Amino acid sequence: MLFCYKMKEIEQEKVKRLEFLWILLFMALIGAVIGGFTNHLAIKMLFRPHEAKYIGSWRVPFTPGLIPKRRDELAVQLGRTVTNYLLTPDTFRKRLLTPDMAAKAEQFVQSRLEKEVFNSKRTIAEWLELAGVSDLDLVLEQKTATLIDARFNTAKHAILSGTVEEKVPEKWLLEAETHIPTVTSYVLNRADQFVDSYEGKVMFQRLITDFLESKGTLGGMVNMFFGDSNSLVEKVQREAKKFIAAPGTTQLIETMLTKEWTKLKQRPMEELVGGFDWDGLSITLRTYLLKELDVSNRLAQPIHYYWSTGAAWTATNLTPKVIEFAFTQAEIQLEQSLKRLKLDEIVKEQVDTFPVSVLEDLVLGISKREFKMITVLGALLGGMIGIVQGVIVYFTNIT
């Protein structure tokens, strides 16, 4: 009997232990389910529901989710975070406005210049057409012709509007006056040569004959007195040569030329050249200049035809200065430009228009593992709490 009683006690003890174990397991399972579900629900309630839910006019509590409900505040805060900590002027300076970036920009710009401009077969006319300028050769010819005519008429009016002395440069006038003795010597020398020549002799003979014949009987008597007309011609020639060689003749000619030169200087230019074919000269000059200008052919050449050293010149003198100026101005205006861009407002507007479902997928896609660990941790803590509760319940029942 004693043995049976002890065996019964042992069986009862086993049953109590088994009940205790089942209580612990049950409480742990319940706690784990509650903890895991609670954390999972809390994570879901960050985004869901996307909109407020109503029963009649009564809004269901905790709707919409935390992030949709605080969307405006999130957008504002995110915009401030971006402008204050992410896209700051210092960030742009460190990333963009560096010597390395300047060198790369200079290299890029220069390479494009050389490829698209200096090594291009595109003609100047084609470049102008790209800029919206067409038929420039015709326009230039018309403008040039108009300019030539205007300048020609201005010069013509300037020439014809005064006297010779007013229009001819003073240096030229003085130079011409110094040549009067030379002209006098030349005239007398040529006159002396003519008197000695056969043509001069024939001329004197004809003049004497005509003169004597015009005097009738008196002329015949003079001719008989001198005998042969050749001797009279020779005498006239000798006297003419003496006259030409006389010093007074030189002075006479110089005086006459000086007086005529003085009169010539006082004469209006229009009297001297007024009958000149100015229209013909204008047409000839215009035709010649337009032919020499040859605008169509000159515009049909590429840039490197006229500027073969353009690439080297720009690489040394233009591109580095342009890039330096651009980077300097960018650094000076960077802060103001970012303020004018109002990045915080842009971020806010984008967040406001961003679908909550897409934002949810984005956040969950990034933090999926962490959220799972939070759910597991909730289940683990819930299980541990369940075990503690089970122990408390067990010992409470015993007492």
Coordinates of C-alpha atoms in Angstrom, one line a residue:
M1 CA 0.0 0.0 0.0
L2 CA 2.8 2.3 0.8
F3 CA 4.4 1.6 -2.5
C4 CA 1.3 2.3 -4.4
Y5 CA 0.8 5.5 -2.6
K6 CA 4.3 6.6 -3.5
M7 CA 3.9 5.6 -7.1
K8 CA 0.7 7.7 -7.2
E9 CA 2.5 10.7 -5.8
I10 CA 5.2 10.3 -8.3
E11 CA 2.6 10.2 -11.1
Q12 CA 0.9 13.3 -9.8
E13 CA 4.2 15.1 -9.6
K14 CA 4.9 14.2 -13.2
V15 CA 1.5 15.5 -14.2
K16 CA 2.1 18.7 -12.4
R17 CA 5.4 19.2 -14.1
L18 CA 3.9 18.4 -17.5
E19 CA 1.1 20.9 -16.8
F20 CA 3.7 23.4 -15.8
L21 CA 5.6 22.8 -19.0
W22 CA 2.5 23.2 -21.1
I23 CA 1.6 26.4 -19.3
L24 CA 5.0 27.8 -20.0
L25 CA 4.9 26.8 -23.6
F26 CA 1.4 28.1 -24.1
M27 CA 2.1 31.4 -22.4
A28 CA 5.4 31.8 -24.3
L29 CA 3.5 31.0 -27.6
I30 CA 0.7 33.5 -26.8
G31 CA 3.3 36.2 -25.7
A32 CA 5.4 35.6 -28.8
V33 CA 2.3 35.9 -31.1
I34 CA 1.1 39.0 -29.3
G35 CA 4.5 40.6 -29.3
G36 CA 5.3 39.8 -32.9
F37 CA 1.8 40.8 -34.2
T38 CA 1.9 44.0 -32.2
N39 CA 5.3 45.1 -33.7
H40 CA 4.2 44.0 -37.1
L41 CA 0.9 46.0 -36.7
A42 CA 2.9 49.0 -35.5
I43 CA 5.1 48.9 -38.5
K44 CA 2.1 48.6 -40.8
M45 CA 0.4 51.5 -39.0
L46 CA 3.3 53.7 -39.9
F47 CA 1.9 53.8 -43.5
R48 CA -1.5 52.3 -43.4
P49 CA -4.2 53.1 -43.9
H50 CA -3.2 55.6 -46.5
E51 CA -6.4 57.6 -46.0
A52 CA -8.6 58.4 -43.0
K53 CA -11.5 55.8 -42.5
Y54 CA -14.9 56.9 -41.3
I55 CA -17.9 55.3 -39.8
G56 CA -20.5 57.7 -40.7
S57 CA -19.1 61.1 -39.6
W58 CA -16.9 59.5 -37.0
R59 CA -13.2 59.1 -38.0
V60 CA -11.7 55.8 -37.0
P61 CA -8.8 56.3 -34.5
F62 CA -5.3 55.9 -35.8
T63 CA -6.4 56.5 -39.4
P64 CA -4.7 57.4 -41.6
G65 CA -1.2 56.0 -40.7
L66 CA 1.4 58.0 -39.0
I67 CA 3.4 58.9 -42.1
P68 CA 0.4 59.8 -44.3
K69 CA -1.0 61.8 -41.3
R70 CA 2.2 63.7 -40.8
R71 CA 3.1 63.9 -44.4
D72 CA 3.2 67.7 -44.6
E73 CA 5.5 67.9 -41.5
L74 CA 7.6 65.1 -43.0
A75 CA 7.9 67.0 -46.3
V76 CA 8.9 70.2 -44.5
Q77 CA 11.4 68.5 -42.3
L78 CA 12.9 66.5 -45.1
G79 CA 13.3 69.6 -47.2
R80 CA 15.1 71.4 -44.3
T81 CA 17.3 68.3 -43.9
V82 CA 18.3 68.2 -47.5
T83 CA 19.1 71.9 -47.7
N84 CA 20.8 72.2 -44.3
Y85 CA 22.8 68.9 -44.3
L86 CA 22.8 67.3 -47.8
L87 CA 22.8 69.8 -50.6
T88 CA 24.7 72.6 -49.0
P89 CA 27.0 75.2 -50.7
D90 CA 30.0 73.5 -49.2
T91 CA 28.9 70.1 -50.7
F92 CA 28.7 71.6 -54.2
R93 CA 32.1 73.4 -53.7
K94 CA 33.8 70.2 -52.6
R95 CA 32.2 68.1 -55.3
L96 CA 31.9 70.4 -58.3
L97 CA 34.1 73.5 -57.9
T98 CA 37.4 71.8 -57.6
P99 CA 40.6 72.2 -59.6
D100 CA 40.2 68.7 -61.0
M101 CA 36.7 69.5 -62.2
A102 CA 37.9 72.8 -63.7
A103 CA 40.7 70.9 -65.6
K104 CA 38.1 68.3 -66.9
A105 CA 35.7 71.1 -67.9
E106 CA 38.5 73.0 -69.7
Q107 CA 39.6 69.8 -71.5
F108 CA 36.0 69.0 -72.5
V109 CA 35.2 72.5 -73.8
Q110 CA 38.5 72.7 -75.7
S111 CA 38.0 69.3 -77.3
R112 CA 34.5 70.2 -78.4
L113 CA 35.7 73.5 -79.8
E114 CA 38.4 71.8 -81.8
K115 CA 36.1 69.1 -83.1
E116 CA 32.9 71.2 -83.8
V117 CA 34.5 74.5 -84.9
F118 CA 38.2 74.5 -85.8
N119 CA 38.4 71.0 -87.4
S120 CA 35.0 71.2 -88.9
K121 CA 34.4 71.5 -92.7
R122 CA 31.4 73.6 -92.2
T123 CA 31.8 77.0 -94.0
I124 CA 31.3 80.4 -92.5
A125 CA 28.1 80.7 -94.5
E126 CA 26.8 77.5 -93.0
W127 CA 27.7 78.7 -89.5
L128 CA 25.8 81.9 -90.1
E129 CA 22.8 79.9 -91.4
L130 CA 22.8 78.0 -88.1
A131 CA 22.6 81.4 -86.4
G132 CA 19.6 82.3 -88.5
V133 CA 21.5 84.6 -90.9
S134 CA 20.9 83.7 -94.6
D135 CA 22.1 85.2 -97.9
L136 CA 24.7 87.2 -96.0
D137 CA 26.8 87.5 -99.2
L138 CA 24.1 89.4 -101.0
V139 CA 23.4 91.6 -98.0
L140 CA 27.1 92.4 -97.6
E141 CA 27.5 93.2 -101.3
Q142 CA 24.5 95.5 -101.2
K143 CA 25.7 97.2 -98.0
T144 CA 29.2 97.5 -99.5
A145 CA 28.0 98.9 -102.8
T146 CA 25.8 101.4 -100.9
L147 CA 28.8 102.4 -98.7
I148 CA 31.1 102.7 -101.7
D149 CA 28.6 105.0 -103.5
A150 CA 28.1 107.1 -100.3
R151 CA 31.8 107.5 -99.7
F152 CA 32.5 108.2 -103.4
N153 CA 29.8 110.9 -103.5
T154 CA 31.2 112.4 -100.3
A155 CA 34.7 112.5 -101.8
K156 CA 33.4 113.9 -105.0
H157 CA 31.5 116.7 -103.2
A158 CA 34.6 117.4 -101.1
I159 CA 36.8 117.7 -104.2
L160 CA 34.4 119.9 -106.2
S161 CA 33.3 122.2 -103.4
G162 CA 36.4 124.4 -103.2
T163 CA 39.3 125.9 -105.1
V164 CA 42.4 124.1 -106.1
E165 CA 44.4 125.7 -103.3
E166 CA 41.8 124.6 -100.8
K167 CA 41.6 121.0 -101.9
V168 CA 45.1 120.1 -103.0
P169 CA 47.4 119.4 -100.0
E170 CA 49.8 122.3 -99.3
K171 CA 52.7 120.0 -99.5
W172 CA 51.8 119.1 -103.1
L173 CA 51.3 122.8 -104.0
L174 CA 54.8 123.7 -102.6
E175 CA 56.3 120.8 -104.4
A176 CA 54.7 121.9 -107.7
E177 CA 56.0 125.5 -107.3
T178 CA 59.5 124.2 -106.8
H179 CA 59.3 122.5 -110.1
I180 CA 58.4 125.6 -112.1
P181 CA 62.1 126.3 -112.9
T182 CA 62.5 122.7 -114.0
V183 CA 59.4 123.0 -116.2
T184 CA 60.8 126.3 -117.7
S185 CA 64.1 124.6 -118.5
Y186 CA 62.3 121.7 -120.1
V187 CA 60.0 124.0 -122.2
L188 CA 63.0 126.1 -123.5
N189 CA 65.1 123.0 -124.2
R190 CA 62.3 121.4 -126.1
A191 CA 61.7 124.7 -128.0
D192 CA 65.4 125.0 -128.8
Q193 CA 65.3 121.4 -130.2
F194 CA 62.2 122.1 -132.2
V195 CA 63.7 125.3 -133.7
D196 CA 66.8 123.2 -134.8
S197 CA 64.7 120.4 -136.2
Y198 CA 63.5 119.9 -139.7
E199 CA 59.9 120.3 -138.5
G200 CA 60.8 123.7 -137.0
K201 CA 62.4 124.8 -140.2
V202 CA 59.4 123.8 -142.3
M203 CA 57.1 125.6 -139.8
F204 CA 59.2 128.8 -140.0
Q205 CA 59.3 128.6 -143.8
R206 CA 55.5 128.2 -144.0
L207 CA 54.9 131.0 -141.5
I208 CA 57.2 133.4 -143.4
T209 CA 55.7 132.5 -146.7
D210 CA 52.2 132.9 -145.5
F211 CA 53.1 136.3 -143.9
L212 CA 54.8 137.7 -147.0
E213 CA 52.0 136.5 -149.3
S214 CA 49.5 138.2 -147.0
K215 CA 51.4 141.6 -147.5
G216 CA 51.1 141.5 -151.3
T217 CA 53.7 143.7 -153.2
L218 CA 55.5 144.6 -150.0
G219 CA 55.9 141.0 -149.1
G220 CA 57.3 140.3 -152.6
M221 CA 59.8 143.1 -152.3
V222 CA 61.0 141.8 -148.9
N223 CA 61.3 138.3 -150.4
M224 CA 63.4 139.7 -153.3
F225 CA 65.6 141.7 -150.8
F226 CA 66.4 138.6 -148.8
G227 CA 66.8 136.4 -151.8
D228 CA 66.2 132.7 -151.2
S229 CA 63.5 132.0 -148.5
N230 CA 65.8 129.4 -147.0
S231 CA 68.3 132.0 -146.0
L232 CA 65.5 134.0 -144.4
V233 CA 64.3 130.9 -142.5
E234 CA 67.9 130.3 -141.3
K235 CA 68.1 133.9 -140.0
V236 CA 64.8 133.5 -138.2
Q237 CA 66.0 130.3 -136.7
R238 CA 69.2 131.8 -135.4
E239 CA 67.3 134.7 -133.9
A240 CA 64.7 132.3 -132.3
K241 CA 67.6 130.3 -130.7
K242 CA 69.1 133.5 -129.4
F243 CA 65.8 134.5 -127.9
I244 CA 65.3 131.1 -126.3
A245 CA 68.9 131.1 -124.9
A246 CA 68.5 134.7 -123.5
P247 CA 68.3 134.9 -119.6
G248 CA 65.4 137.2 -119.9
T249 CA 63.4 134.5 -121.7
T250 CA 63.9 132.1 -118.9
Q251 CA 62.8 134.7 -116.4
L252 CA 59.8 135.6 -118.6
I253 CA 58.7 132.0 -118.9
E254 CA 59.1 131.4 -115.1
T255 CA 57.1 134.6 -114.4
M256 CA 54.4 133.6 -116.8
L257 CA 54.2 130.1 -115.3
T258 CA 54.1 131.4 -111.8
K259 CA 51.3 133.8 -112.6
E260 CA 49.3 131.1 -114.4
W261 CA 50.0 128.7 -111.5
T262 CA 48.7 131.3 -109.0
K263 CA 45.5 131.8 -111.2
L264 CA 45.1 128.0 -111.4
K265 CA 45.2 127.7 -107.6
Q266 CA 42.4 130.2 -107.3
R267 CA 40.1 128.5 -109.8
P268 CA 37.2 126.3 -108.5
M269 CA 37.9 122.6 -108.8
E270 CA 34.5 122.1 -110.5
E271 CA 35.8 124.2 -113.5
L272 CA 38.8 121.9 -113.9
V273 CA 37.2 118.5 -113.3
G274 CA 33.5 119.2 -113.5
G275 CA 33.2 117.6 -116.9
F276 CA 34.9 114.4 -115.7
D277 CA 32.8 111.2 -116.1
W278 CA 32.2 110.7 -112.4
D279 CA 29.4 108.2 -112.9
G280 CA 31.6 106.0 -115.0
L281 CA 34.4 106.2 -112.4
S282 CA 31.9 105.3 -109.6
I283 CA 30.6 102.2 -111.5
T284 CA 34.2 101.1 -112.3
L285 CA 35.3 101.6 -108.8
R286 CA 32.3 99.8 -107.3
T287 CA 32.7 96.9 -109.7
Y288 CA 36.4 96.5 -109.0
L289 CA 36.0 96.6 -105.2
L290 CA 33.1 94.1 -105.2
K291 CA 35.1 91.8 -107.4
E292 CA 38.1 92.0 -105.2
L293 CA 36.0 91.6 -102.1
D294 CA 34.4 88.4 -103.5
V295 CA 32.1 87.9 -100.5
S296 CA 30.5 84.7 -101.7
N297 CA 33.8 82.9 -102.1
R298 CA 35.2 84.2 -98.8
L299 CA 32.2 83.0 -96.9
A300 CA 32.4 79.6 -98.6
Q301 CA 35.6 78.8 -96.6
P302 CA 35.8 77.0 -93.2
I303 CA 37.0 78.9 -90.1
H304 CA 40.4 77.2 -90.1
Y305 CA 41.1 78.6 -93.6
Y306 CA 41.3 82.0 -92.1
W307 CA 42.4 81.1 -88.6
S308 CA 44.7 78.1 -88.8
T309 CA 46.1 78.7 -85.3
G310 CA 42.6 79.2 -83.7
A311 CA 42.7 75.9 -81.7
A312 CA 46.1 76.6 -80.2
W313 CA 45.1 80.2 -79.5
T314 CA 41.9 79.4 -77.7
A315 CA 43.6 76.6 -75.8
T316 CA 46.1 79.1 -74.4
N317 CA 44.2 82.4 -74.2
L318 CA 40.4 81.7 -74.3
T319 CA 39.2 78.4 -72.8
P320 CA 41.2 78.6 -69.5
K321 CA 40.0 82.1 -68.9
V322 CA 36.4 81.3 -69.7
I323 CA 36.4 78.2 -67.4
E324 CA 38.2 80.2 -64.7
F325 CA 35.6 83.0 -64.9
A326 CA 32.7 80.5 -65.0
F327 CA 34.0 78.7 -61.9
T328 CA 34.7 81.9 -60.1
Q329 CA 31.2 83.3 -60.8
A330 CA 29.6 79.9 -59.9
E331 CA 31.4 79.9 -56.5
I332 CA 30.4 83.5 -55.9
Q333 CA 26.8 83.0 -56.9
L334 CA 26.4 79.4 -55.5
E335 CA 24.8 80.3 -52.2
Q336 CA 22.4 82.8 -53.7
S337 CA 21.6 80.5 -56.5
L338 CA 20.7 77.6 -54.1
K339 CA 18.6 80.0 -52.1
R340 CA 16.8 81.1 -55.3
L341 CA 16.3 77.5 -56.3
K342 CA 14.5 76.9 -52.9
L343 CA 15.4 73.3 -52.7
D344 CA 13.5 72.8 -49.5
E345 CA 10.3 73.8 -51.3
I346 CA 11.1 71.6 -54.2
V347 CA 11.7 68.6 -51.9
K348 CA 8.4 69.4 -50.0
E349 CA 6.4 69.6 -53.3
Q350 CA 7.9 66.3 -54.5
V351 CA 7.2 64.6 -51.2
D352 CA 3.6 66.0 -51.2
T353 CA 3.0 64.6 -54.7
F354 CA 4.8 61.3 -54.0
P355 CA 2.3 58.4 -53.6
V356 CA 2.3 57.0 -50.1
S357 CA 2.3 53.4 -51.5
V358 CA 5.4 54.1 -53.4
L359 CA 7.0 55.8 -50.3
E360 CA 6.0 52.7 -48.3
D361 CA 7.6 50.3 -50.8
L362 CA 10.7 52.5 -50.8
V363 CA 11.1 52.5 -47.1
L364 CA 10.2 48.9 -46.6
G365 CA 12.5 47.9 -49.5
I366 CA 15.4 49.7 -47.8
S367 CA 14.6 48.6 -44.2
K368 CA 12.9 45.2 -44.8
R369 CA 15.5 43.2 -42.9
E370 CA 15.4 45.6 -40.0
F371 CA 11.6 45.6 -39.8
K372 CA 11.7 41.8 -39.8
M373 CA 14.2 41.8 -37.0
I374 CA 11.9 44.2 -35.0
T375 CA 9.0 41.8 -35.5
V376 CA 11.1 38.8 -34.4
L377 CA 12.4 40.8 -31.5
G378 CA 8.8 41.6 -30.5
A379 CA 7.9 37.9 -30.7
L380 CA 11.0 37.0 -28.6
L381 CA 10.2 39.6 -26.0
G382 CA 6.6 38.5 -26.0
G383 CA 7.6 34.9 -25.5
M384 CA 9.9 35.7 -22.6
I385 CA 7.2 37.7 -21.0
G386 CA 4.8 34.8 -21.5
I387 CA 7.3 32.4 -19.8
V388 CA 7.6 34.8 -16.8
Q389 CA 3.8 35.1 -16.6
G390 CA 3.5 31.3 -16.8
V391 CA 5.9 30.9 -13.9
I392 CA 4.0 33.5 -11.9
V393 CA 0.7 31.8 -12.6
Y394 CA 2.1 28.3 -11.7
F395 CA 3.5 29.4 -8.4
T396 CA 0.4 31.4 -7.6
N397 CA -1.8 28.3 -8.1
I398 CA 0.5 26.3 -5.8
T399 CA 0.2 28.7 -3.0

